[in-house]
Structure formats: C-alpha cells, structure tokens
Amino acid sequence: MWRSRKSRDRRTVVCIACGESLLREDAREYDKEGNRWDRRDKEFEFLCTSCDDELCHQPREGLESLLVSIESDELSRAEFIDRYADAVGAGGSTERSERD
C-alpha cells in the first residue's frame, strides 16, 4: 500500500552542486556510479531540481576511468579535451573551434 504524502521523509539535504538546503522529498538523487536503480549498499548525494535539470543524463559507464586514464597535471585544458575527443572517437578531427 502507498504511504500518504504526509508521511514522506521530512529530512533536509544539501544540493552538491549549488549548496541549497531542501527537503529530501524535493531533491533528486545523484549516483556518481551512474546507476541509481542499483540501491544496494549505496549512499546517494542529492541535487535540487534546477541543478539536476542542467545535467546531461546520458550513461556514464566507464567515464570516470576514462578521465583518469587521460588525466595529467601537465595538460592544458585544450590538450585534455583533445585527448578526450580522441578517446571517445569524436569524429576523429583534431581541428578545434575558436569557442573551445
């Protein structure tokens, strides 16, 4: 049976992106492993709806290990982005726009 709305969790959580405090029931769960459906032995972090709406909701499987593998303290931002683009096969072009 469904619980009534009055019995929902009234805890306060903090958005990890902007620092806003909000009720747990109004927050969105964030799982850095990218699989919020596998809830076993996990502690979730939370986002407010505004910050959650700004996120890309594409699968992230393997993203963290990819970023670690191309990361280096000596790389400029442009070099890092080039390595990332090469690693994910982003069109194979080495040309960059002036916006980058």
PDB file of N, CA and C in Angstrom:
ATOM      1  N   MET A   1       0.830  -1.174   0.000  1.00  0.00           N
ATOM      2  CA  MET A   1       0.000   0.000   0.000  1.00  0.00           C
ATOM      3  C   MET A   1       0.881   1.247   0.000  1.00  0.00           C
ATOM      4  N   TRP A   2       0.447   2.277  -0.658  1.00  0.00           N
ATOM      5  CA  TRP A   2       1.208   3.522  -0.754  1.00  0.00           C
ATOM      6  C   TRP A   2       1.095   4.317   0.538  1.00  0.00           C
ATOM      7  N   ARG A   3       2.203   4.954   0.904  1.00  0.00           N
ATOM      8  CA  ARG A   3       2.171   5.842   2.068  1.00  0.00           C
ATOM      9  C   ARG A   3       1.532   7.163   1.673  1.00  0.00           C
ATOM     10  N   SER A   4       0.914   7.817   2.637  1.00  0.00           N
ATOM     11  CA  SER A   4       0.327   9.124   2.349  1.00  0.00           C
ATOM     12  C   SER A   4       1.435  10.155   2.191  1.00  0.00           C
ATOM     13  N   ARG A   5       1.135  11.232   1.496  1.00  0.00           N
ATOM     14  CA  ARG A   5       2.110  12.293   1.289  1.00  0.00           C
ATOM     15  C   ARG A   5       2.578  12.903   2.611  1.00  0.00           C
ATOM     16  N   LYS A   6       1.725  12.907   3.615  1.00  0.00           N
ATOM     17  CA  LYS A   6       2.076  13.497   4.904  1.00  0.00           C
ATOM     18  C   LYS A   6       3.168  12.714   5.620  1.00  0.00           C
ATOM     19  N   SER A   7       3.321  11.442   5.302  1.00  0.00           N
ATOM     20  CA  SER A   7       4.312  10.622   5.999  1.00  0.00           C
ATOM     21  C   SER A   7       5.646  10.561   5.263  1.00  0.00           C
ATOM     22  N   ARG A   8       5.814  11.353   4.227  1.00  0.00           N
ATOM     23  CA  ARG A   8       7.067  11.342   3.478  1.00  0.00           C
ATOM     24  C   ARG A   8       8.226  11.838   4.336  1.00  0.00           C
ATOM     25  N   ASP A   9       9.414  11.546   3.864  1.00  0.00           N
ATOM     26  CA  ASP A   9      10.641  11.932   4.550  1.00  0.00           C
ATOM     27  C   ASP A   9      10.755  13.453   4.620  1.00  0.00           C
ATOM     28  N   ARG A  10      10.863  13.999   5.813  1.00  0.00           N
ATOM     29  CA  ARG A  10      10.947  15.447   6.001  1.00  0.00           C
ATOM     30  C   ARG A  10      12.383  15.894   6.304  1.00  0.00           C
ATOM     31  N   ARG A  11      13.364  15.021   6.046  1.00  0.00           N
ATOM     32  CA  ARG A  11      14.760  15.399   6.266  1.00  0.00           C
ATOM     33  C   ARG A  11      15.178  16.484   5.285  1.00  0.00           C
ATOM     34  N   THR A  12      16.183  17.235   5.684  1.00  0.00           N
ATOM     35  CA  THR A  12      16.765  18.246   4.815  1.00  0.00           C
ATOM     36  C   THR A  12      18.074  17.705   4.264  1.00  0.00           C
ATOM     37  N   VAL A  13      18.300  17.914   2.978  1.00  0.00           N
ATOM     38  CA  VAL A  13      19.550  17.527   2.327  1.00  0.00           C
ATOM     39  C   VAL A  13      20.131  18.765   1.649  1.00  0.00           C
ATOM     40  N   VAL A  14      21.390  18.652   1.221  1.00  0.00           N
ATOM     41  CA  VAL A  14      22.068  19.777   0.576  1.00  0.00           C
ATOM     42  C   VAL A  14      22.410  19.398  -0.856  1.00  0.00           C
ATOM     43  N   CYS A  15      22.099  20.276  -1.790  1.00  0.00           N
ATOM     44  CA  CYS A  15      22.447  20.067  -3.196  1.00  0.00           C
ATOM     45  C   CYS A  15      23.965  20.119  -3.335  1.00  0.00           C
ATOM     46  N   ILE A  16      24.556  19.084  -3.935  1.00  0.00           N
ATOM     47  CA  ILE A  16      26.011  19.028  -4.074  1.00  0.00           C
ATOM     48  C   ILE A  16      26.538  20.017  -5.104  1.00  0.00           C
ATOM     49  N   ALA A  17      25.672  20.565  -5.943  1.00  0.00           N
ATOM     50  CA  ALA A  17      26.115  21.500  -6.976  1.00  0.00           C
ATOM     51  C   ALA A  17      26.071  22.952  -6.519  1.00  0.00           C
ATOM     52  N   CYS A  18      24.981  23.359  -5.874  1.00  0.00           N
ATOM     53  CA  CYS A  18      24.829  24.779  -5.522  1.00  0.00           C
ATOM     54  C   CYS A  18      24.814  25.042  -4.024  1.00  0.00           C
ATOM     55  N   GLY A  19      24.696  23.990  -3.209  1.00  0.00           N
ATOM     56  CA  GLY A  19      24.709  24.158  -1.762  1.00  0.00           C
ATOM     57  C   GLY A  19      23.371  24.497  -1.135  1.00  0.00           C
ATOM     58  N   GLU A  20      22.314  24.544  -1.931  1.00  0.00           N
ATOM     59  CA  GLU A  20      20.982  24.860  -1.402  1.00  0.00           C
ATOM     60  C   GLU A  20      20.490  23.733  -0.499  1.00  0.00           C
ATOM     61  N   SER A  21      19.900  24.096   0.640  1.00  0.00           N
ATOM     62  CA  SER A  21      19.255  23.117   1.517  1.00  0.00           C
ATOM     63  C   SER A  21      17.812  22.967   1.074  1.00  0.00           C
ATOM     64  N   LEU A  22      17.357  21.719   0.978  1.00  0.00           N
ATOM     65  CA  LEU A  22      15.988  21.462   0.561  1.00  0.00           C
ATOM     66  C   LEU A  22      15.497  20.173   1.183  1.00  0.00           C
ATOM     67  N   LEU A  23      14.179  19.998   1.197  1.00  0.00           N
ATOM     68  CA  LEU A  23      13.613  18.769   1.733  1.00  0.00           C
ATOM     69  C   LEU A  23      14.031  17.592   0.869  1.00  0.00           C
ATOM     70  N   ARG A  24      14.297  16.469   1.502  1.00  0.00           N
ATOM     71  CA  ARG A  24      14.700  15.253   0.793  1.00  0.00           C
ATOM     72  C   ARG A  24      13.676  14.888  -0.275  1.00  0.00           C
ATOM     73  N   GLU A  25      12.401  15.052   0.028  1.00  0.00           N
ATOM     74  CA  GLU A  25      11.353  14.684  -0.927  1.00  0.00           C
ATOM     75  C   GLU A  25      11.358  15.583  -2.162  1.00  0.00           C
ATOM     76  N   ASP A  26      11.957  16.766  -2.070  1.00  0.00           N
ATOM     77  CA  ASP A  26      12.025  17.679  -3.214  1.00  0.00           C
ATOM     78  C   ASP A  26      13.331  17.555  -3.988  1.00  0.00           C
ATOM     79  N   ALA A  27      14.257  16.754  -3.476  1.00  0.00           N
ATOM     80  CA  ALA A  27      15.580  16.619  -4.094  1.00  0.00           C
ATOM     81  C   ALA A  27      15.607  15.464  -5.085  1.00  0.00           C
ATOM     82  N   ARG A  28      16.564  15.506  -5.986  1.00  0.00           N
ATOM     83  CA  ARG A  28      16.806  14.405  -6.924  1.00  0.00           C
ATOM     84  C   ARG A  28      18.046  13.646  -6.464  1.00  0.00           C
ATOM     85  N   GLU A  29      17.980  12.332  -6.506  1.00  0.00           N
ATOM     86  CA  GLU A  29      19.134  11.517  -6.126  1.00  0.00           C
ATOM     87  C   GLU A  29      20.198  11.597  -7.206  1.00  0.00           C
ATOM     88  N   TYR A  30      21.450  11.658  -6.778  1.00  0.00           N
ATOM     89  CA  TYR A  30      22.572  11.636  -7.708  1.00  0.00           C
ATOM     90  C   TYR A  30      23.453  10.463  -7.323  1.00  0.00           C
ATOM     91  N   ASP A  31      23.753   9.618  -8.287  1.00  0.00           N
ATOM     92  CA  ASP A  31      24.604   8.456  -8.067  1.00  0.00           C
ATOM     93  C   ASP A  31      25.808   8.590  -8.977  1.00  0.00           C
ATOM     94  N   LYS A  32      26.984   8.843  -8.400  1.00  0.00           N
ATOM     95  CA  LYS A  32      28.173   9.060  -9.222  1.00  0.00           C
ATOM     96  C   LYS A  32      28.566   7.819 -10.013  1.00  0.00           C
ATOM     97  N   GLU A  33      28.046   6.662  -9.645  1.00  0.00           N
ATOM     98  CA  GLU A  33      28.311   5.447 -10.405  1.00  0.00           C
ATOM     99  C   GLU A  33      27.388   5.328 -11.608  1.00  0.00           C
ATOM    100  N   GLY A  34      26.378   6.199 -11.678  1.00  0.00           N
ATOM    101  CA  GLY A  34      25.512   6.241 -12.844  1.00  0.00           C
ATOM    102  C   GLY A  34      24.387   5.232 -12.883  1.00  0.00           C
ATOM    103  N   ASN A  35      24.157   4.511 -11.792  1.00  0.00           N
ATOM    104  CA  ASN A  35      23.091   3.511 -11.787  1.00  0.00           C
ATOM    105  C   ASN A  35      22.277   3.652 -10.511  1.00  0.00           C
ATOM    106  N   ARG A  36      21.376   4.610 -10.483  1.00  0.00           N
ATOM    107  CA  ARG A  36      20.609   4.842  -9.261  1.00  0.00           C
ATOM    108  C   ARG A  36      19.593   3.746  -8.983  1.00  0.00           C
ATOM    109  N   TRP A  37      19.383   2.839  -9.923  1.00  0.00           N
ATOM    110  CA  TRP A  37      18.416   1.761  -9.707  1.00  0.00           C
ATOM    111  C   TRP A  37      19.015   0.639  -8.878  1.00  0.00           C
ATOM    112  N   ASP A  38      20.337   0.503  -8.889  1.00  0.00           N
ATOM    113  CA  ASP A  38      21.005  -0.475  -8.033  1.00  0.00           C
ATOM    114  C   ASP A  38      21.273   0.217  -6.698  1.00  0.00           C
ATOM    115  N   ARG A  39      20.414   0.001  -5.718  1.00  0.00           N
ATOM    116  CA  ARG A  39      20.438   0.767  -4.471  1.00  0.00           C
ATOM    117  C   ARG A  39      21.199   0.064  -3.345  1.00  0.00           C
ATOM    118  N   ARG A  40      21.620  -1.158  -3.564  1.00  0.00           N
ATOM    119  CA  ARG A  40      22.259  -1.937  -2.507  1.00  0.00           C
ATOM    120  C   ARG A  40      23.593  -1.317  -2.079  1.00  0.00           C
ATOM    121  N   ASP A  41      23.751  -1.107  -0.776  1.00  0.00           N
ATOM    122  CA  ASP A  41      24.991  -0.611  -0.163  1.00  0.00           C
ATOM    123  C   ASP A  41      25.459   0.728  -0.725  1.00  0.00           C
ATOM    124  N   LYS A  42      24.543   1.619  -1.031  1.00  0.00           N
ATOM    125  CA  LYS A  42      24.910   2.926  -1.578  1.00  0.00           C
ATOM    126  C   LYS A  42      24.409   4.045  -0.689  1.00  0.00           C
ATOM    127  N   GLU A  43      25.156   5.129  -0.678  1.00  0.00           N
ATOM    128  CA  GLU A  43      24.693   6.373  -0.082  1.00  0.00           C
ATOM    129  C   GLU A  43      24.605   7.377  -1.213  1.00  0.00           C
ATOM    130  N   PHE A  44      23.435   7.912  -1.432  1.00  0.00           N
ATOM    131  CA  PHE A  44      23.232   8.847  -2.529  1.00  0.00           C
ATOM    132  C   PHE A  44      23.538  10.270  -2.094  1.00  0.00           C
ATOM    133  N   GLU A  45      23.948  11.078  -3.052  1.00  0.00           N
ATOM    134  CA  GLU A  45      24.054  12.511  -2.857  1.00  0.00           C
ATOM    135  C   GLU A  45      22.824  13.109  -3.526  1.00  0.00           C
ATOM    136  N   PHE A  46      22.603  14.395  -3.350  1.00  0.00           N
ATOM    137  CA  PHE A  46      21.360  14.983  -3.831  1.00  0.00           C
ATOM    138  C   PHE A  46      21.598  16.262  -4.608  1.00  0.00           C
ATOM    139  N   LEU A  47      20.688  16.520  -5.541  1.00  0.00           N
ATOM    140  CA  LEU A  47      20.683  17.746  -6.336  1.00  0.00           C
ATOM    141  C   LEU A  47      19.312  18.395  -6.222  1.00  0.00           C
ATOM    142  N   CYS A  48      19.287  19.736  -6.251  1.00  0.00           N
ATOM    143  CA  CYS A  48      18.000  20.419  -6.357  1.00  0.00           C
ATOM    144  C   CYS A  48      17.515  20.229  -7.800  1.00  0.00           C
ATOM    145  N   THR A  49      16.255  20.464  -8.059  1.00  0.00           N
ATOM    146  CA  THR A  49      15.727  20.211  -9.405  1.00  0.00           C
ATOM    147  C   THR A  49      16.376  21.110 -10.451  1.00  0.00           C
ATOM    148  N   SER A  50      16.718  22.348 -10.099  1.00  0.00           N
ATOM    149  CA  SER A  50      17.364  23.248 -11.068  1.00  0.00           C
ATOM    150  C   SER A  50      18.713  22.700 -11.512  1.00  0.00           C
ATOM    151  N   CYS A  51      19.529  22.266 -10.557  1.00  0.00           N
ATOM    152  CA  CYS A  51      20.848  21.724 -10.900  1.00  0.00           C
ATOM    153  C   CYS A  51      20.718  20.397 -11.638  1.00  0.00           C
ATOM    154  N   ASP A  52      19.764  19.558 -11.237  1.00  0.00           N
ATOM    155  CA  ASP A  52      19.550  18.284 -11.917  1.00  0.00           C
ATOM    156  C   ASP A  52      19.141  18.501 -13.369  1.00  0.00           C
ATOM    157  N   ASP A  53      18.320  19.513 -13.619  1.00  0.00           N
ATOM    158  CA  ASP A  53      17.879  19.797 -14.984  1.00  0.00           C
ATOM    159  C   ASP A  53      19.033  20.216 -15.888  1.00  0.00           C
ATOM    160  N   GLU A  54      20.107  20.772 -15.299  1.00  0.00           N
ATOM    161  CA  GLU A  54      21.259  21.221 -16.081  1.00  0.00           C
ATOM    162  C   GLU A  54      22.219  20.087 -16.424  1.00  0.00           C
ATOM    163  N   LEU A  55      22.049  18.926 -15.800  1.00  0.00           N
ATOM    164  CA  LEU A  55      22.947  17.795 -16.047  1.00  0.00           C
ATOM    165  C   LEU A  55      22.631  17.091 -17.355  1.00  0.00           C
ATOM    166  N   CYS A  56      23.634  16.469 -17.903  1.00  0.00           N
ATOM    167  CA  CYS A  56      23.446  15.569 -19.035  1.00  0.00           C
ATOM    168  C   CYS A  56      23.066  14.210 -18.446  1.00  0.00           C
ATOM    169  N   HIS A  57      21.981  13.644 -18.883  1.00  0.00           N
ATOM    170  CA  HIS A  57      21.507  12.386 -18.326  1.00  0.00           C
ATOM    171  C   HIS A  57      21.853  11.190 -19.213  1.00  0.00           C
ATOM    172  N   GLN A  58      22.990  11.263 -19.886  1.00  0.00           N
ATOM    173  CA  GLN A  58      23.455  10.156 -20.710  1.00  0.00           C
ATOM    174  C   GLN A  58      24.198   9.146 -19.835  1.00  0.00           C
ATOM    175  N   PRO A  59      24.275   7.896 -20.260  1.00  0.00           N
ATOM    176  CA  PRO A  59      25.002   6.882 -19.491  1.00  0.00           C
ATOM    177  C   PRO A  59      26.458   7.295 -19.276  1.00  0.00           C
ATOM    178  N   ARG A  60      26.977   6.975 -18.073  1.00  0.00           N
ATOM    179  CA  ARG A  60      28.343   7.363 -17.735  1.00  0.00           C
ATOM    180  C   ARG A  60      29.232   6.163 -17.452  1.00  0.00           C
ATOM    181  N   GLU A  61      28.802   4.980 -17.831  1.00  0.00           N
ATOM    182  CA  GLU A  61      29.585   3.788 -17.531  1.00  0.00           C
ATOM    183  C   GLU A  61      30.987   3.915 -18.125  1.00  0.00           C
ATOM    184  N   GLY A  62      31.992   3.793 -17.290  1.00  0.00           N
ATOM    185  CA  GLY A  62      33.376   3.861 -17.733  1.00  0.00           C
ATOM    186  C   GLY A  62      33.931   5.263 -17.882  1.00  0.00           C
ATOM    187  N   LEU A  63      33.104   6.283 -17.688  1.00  0.00           N
ATOM    188  CA  LEU A  63      33.566   7.658 -17.884  1.00  0.00           C
ATOM    189  C   LEU A  63      34.664   8.039 -16.898  1.00  0.00           C
ATOM    190  N   GLU A  64      34.472   7.724 -15.624  1.00  0.00           N
ATOM    191  CA  GLU A  64      35.466   8.118 -14.624  1.00  0.00           C
ATOM    192  C   GLU A  64      36.819   7.478 -14.902  1.00  0.00           C
ATOM    193  N   SER A  65      36.841   6.197 -15.236  1.00  0.00           N
ATOM    194  CA  SER A  65      38.119   5.538 -15.522  1.00  0.00           C
ATOM    195  C   SER A  65      38.753   6.098 -16.792  1.00  0.00           C
ATOM    196  N   LEU A  66      37.938   6.471 -17.787  1.00  0.00           N
ATOM    197  CA  LEU A  66      38.464   7.101 -18.997  1.00  0.00           C
ATOM    198  C   LEU A  66      39.125   8.435 -18.659  1.00  0.00           C
ATOM    199  N   LEU A  67      38.449   9.253 -17.859  1.00  0.00           N
ATOM    200  CA  LEU A  67      39.006  10.555 -17.489  1.00  0.00           C
ATOM    201  C   LEU A  67      40.307  10.407 -16.711  1.00  0.00           C
ATOM    202  N   VAL A  68      40.360   9.450 -15.801  1.00  0.00           N
ATOM    203  CA  VAL A  68      41.579   9.214 -15.031  1.00  0.00           C
ATOM    204  C   VAL A  68      42.706   8.758 -15.947  1.00  0.00           C
ATOM    205  N   SER A  69      42.384   7.931 -16.942  1.00  0.00           N
ATOM    206  CA  SER A  69      43.428   7.406 -17.829  1.00  0.00           C
ATOM    207  C   SER A  69      44.050   8.477 -18.720  1.00  0.00           C
ATOM    208  N   ILE A  70      43.315   9.546 -19.041  1.00  0.00           N
ATOM    209  CA  ILE A  70      43.880  10.591 -19.903  1.00  0.00           C
ATOM    210  C   ILE A  70      44.323  11.819 -19.111  1.00  0.00           C
ATOM    211  N   GLU A  71      44.083  11.808 -17.823  1.00  0.00           N
ATOM    212  CA  GLU A  71      44.411  12.952 -16.973  1.00  0.00           C
ATOM    213  C   GLU A  71      45.919  13.054 -16.743  1.00  0.00           C
ATOM    214  N   SER A  72      46.401  14.279 -16.711  1.00  0.00           N
ATOM    215  CA  SER A  72      47.798  14.547 -16.402  1.00  0.00           C
ATOM    216  C   SER A  72      47.901  15.978 -15.904  1.00  0.00           C
ATOM    217  N   ASP A  73      48.736  16.204 -14.895  1.00  0.00           N
ATOM    218  CA  ASP A  73      48.882  17.553 -14.341  1.00  0.00           C
ATOM    219  C   ASP A  73      49.446  18.537 -15.349  1.00  0.00           C
ATOM    220  N   GLU A  74      50.217  18.051 -16.300  1.00  0.00           N
ATOM    221  CA  GLU A  74      50.869  18.939 -17.255  1.00  0.00           C
ATOM    222  C   GLU A  74      49.982  19.338 -18.431  1.00  0.00           C
ATOM    223  N   LEU A  75      48.832  18.728 -18.585  1.00  0.00           N
ATOM    224  CA  LEU A  75      47.986  19.012 -19.741  1.00  0.00           C
ATOM    225  C   LEU A  75      47.254  20.337 -19.596  1.00  0.00           C
ATOM    226  N   SER A  76      47.210  21.086 -20.680  1.00  0.00           N
ATOM    227  CA  SER A  76      46.349  22.267 -20.709  1.00  0.00           C
ATOM    228  C   SER A  76      44.912  21.780 -20.890  1.00  0.00           C
ATOM    229  N   ARG A  77      43.976  22.673 -20.706  1.00  0.00           N
ATOM    230  CA  ARG A  77      42.563  22.326 -20.900  1.00  0.00           C
ATOM    231  C   ARG A  77      42.325  21.842 -22.333  1.00  0.00           C
ATOM    232  N   ALA A  78      42.908  22.546 -23.299  1.00  0.00           N
ATOM    233  CA  ALA A  78      42.736  22.184 -24.712  1.00  0.00           C
ATOM    234  C   ALA A  78      43.319  20.803 -25.002  1.00  0.00           C
ATOM    235  N   GLU A  79      44.494  20.507 -24.433  1.00  0.00           N
ATOM    236  CA  GLU A  79      45.108  19.192 -24.650  1.00  0.00           C
ATOM    237  C   GLU A  79      44.252  18.082 -24.027  1.00  0.00           C
ATOM    238  N   PHE A  80      43.722  18.350 -22.843  1.00  0.00           N
ATOM    239  CA  PHE A  80      42.868  17.363 -22.186  1.00  0.00           C
ATOM    240  C   PHE A  80      41.635  17.079 -23.036  1.00  0.00           C
ATOM    241  N   ILE A  81      41.006  18.133 -23.532  1.00  0.00           N
ATOM    242  CA  ILE A  81      39.808  17.959 -24.362  1.00  0.00           C
ATOM    243  C   ILE A  81      40.148  17.208 -25.642  1.00  0.00           C
ATOM    244  N   ASP A  82      41.288  17.511 -26.246  1.00  0.00           N
ATOM    245  CA  ASP A  82      41.711  16.780 -27.444  1.00  0.00           C
ATOM    246  C   ASP A  82      41.894  15.293 -27.148  1.00  0.00           C
ATOM    247  N   ARG A  83      42.545  14.983 -26.030  1.00  0.00           N
ATOM    248  CA  ARG A  83      42.733  13.572 -25.663  1.00  0.00           C
ATOM    249  C   ARG A  83      41.391  12.886 -25.424  1.00  0.00           C
ATOM    250  N   TYR A  84      40.485  13.595 -24.760  1.00  0.00           N
ATOM    251  CA  TYR A  84      39.163  13.025 -24.503  1.00  0.00           C
ATOM    252  C   TYR A  84      38.429  12.767 -25.817  1.00  0.00           C
ATOM    253  N   ALA A  85      38.457  13.740 -26.713  1.00  0.00           N
ATOM    254  CA  ALA A  85      37.784  13.591 -28.006  1.00  0.00           C
ATOM    255  C   ALA A  85      38.371  12.415 -28.778  1.00  0.00           C
ATOM    256  N   ASP A  86      39.693  12.275 -28.758  1.00  0.00           N
ATOM    257  CA  ASP A  86      40.331  11.136 -29.429  1.00  0.00           C
ATOM    258  C   ASP A  86      39.893   9.818 -28.789  1.00  0.00           C
ATOM    259  N   ALA A  87      39.823   9.797 -27.469  1.00  0.00           N
ATOM    260  CA  ALA A  87      39.482   8.564 -26.754  1.00  0.00           C
ATOM    261  C   ALA A  87      38.055   8.108 -27.025  1.00  0.00           C
ATOM    262  N   VAL A  88      37.141   9.023 -27.195  1.00  0.00           N
ATOM    263  CA  VAL A  88      35.750   8.633 -27.440  1.00  0.00           C
ATOM    264  C   VAL A  88      35.414   8.620 -28.923  1.00  0.00           C
ATOM    265  N   GLY A  89      36.406   8.914 -29.757  1.00  0.00           N
ATOM    266  CA  GLY A  89      36.185   8.856 -31.201  1.00  0.00           C
ATOM    267  C   GLY A  89      35.264   9.936 -31.707  1.00  0.00           C
ATOM    268  N   ALA A  90      35.414  11.140 -31.196  1.00  0.00           N
ATOM    269  CA  ALA A  90      34.535  12.256 -31.564  1.00  0.00           C
ATOM    270  C   ALA A  90      34.874  12.779 -32.950  1.00  0.00           C
ATOM    271  N   GLY A  91      34.503  12.043 -33.952  1.00  0.00           N
ATOM    272  CA  GLY A  91      34.668  12.497 -35.328  1.00  0.00           C
ATOM    273  C   GLY A  91      36.073  12.391 -35.878  1.00  0.00           C
ATOM    274  N   GLY A  92      37.046  12.113 -35.031  1.00  0.00           N
ATOM    275  CA  GLY A  92      38.404  11.957 -35.500  1.00  0.00           C
ATOM    276  C   GLY A  92      39.088  13.239 -35.921  1.00  0.00           C
ATOM    277  N   SER A  93      38.413  14.368 -35.816  1.00  0.00           N
ATOM    278  CA  SER A  93      39.007  15.634 -36.234  1.00  0.00           C
ATOM    279  C   SER A  93      39.861  16.212 -35.121  1.00  0.00           C
ATOM    280  N   THR A  94      41.021  16.748 -35.475  1.00  0.00           N
ATOM    281  CA  THR A  94      41.877  17.393 -34.488  1.00  0.00           C
ATOM    282  C   THR A  94      41.703  18.897 -34.512  1.00  0.00           C
ATOM    283  N   GLU A  95      40.881  19.396 -35.452  1.00  0.00           N
ATOM    284  CA  GLU A  95      40.636  20.829 -35.511  1.00  0.00           C
ATOM    285  C   GLU A  95      39.686  21.229 -34.402  1.00  0.00           C
ATOM    286  N   ARG A  96      39.926  22.422 -33.849  1.00  0.00           N
ATOM    287  CA  ARG A  96      39.110  22.915 -32.760  1.00  0.00           C
ATOM    288  C   ARG A  96      38.473  24.225 -33.188  1.00  0.00           C
ATOM    289  N   SER A  97      37.293  24.483 -32.684  1.00  0.00           N
ATOM    290  CA  SER A  97      36.647  25.753 -32.981  1.00  0.00           C
ATOM    291  C   SER A  97      37.245  26.829 -32.082  1.00  0.00           C
ATOM    292  N   GLU A  98      37.035  28.096 -32.441  1.00  0.00           N
ATOM    293  CA  GLU A  98      37.574  29.180 -31.632  1.00  0.00           C
ATOM    294  C   GLU A  98      36.871  29.278 -30.291  1.00  0.00           C
ATOM    295  N   ARG A  99      35.654  28.740 -30.157  1.00  0.00           N
ATOM    296  CA  ARG A  99      34.942  28.733 -28.877  1.00  0.00           C
ATOM    297  C   ARG A  99      35.627  27.850 -27.868  1.00  0.00           C
ATOM    298  N   ASP A 100      36.284  26.774 -28.317  1.00  0.00           N
ATOM    299  CA  ASP A 100      36.930  25.834 -27.404  1.00  0.00           C
ATOM    300  C   ASP A 100      38.145  26.491 -26.828  1.00  0.00           C
TER     301      ASP A 100
END
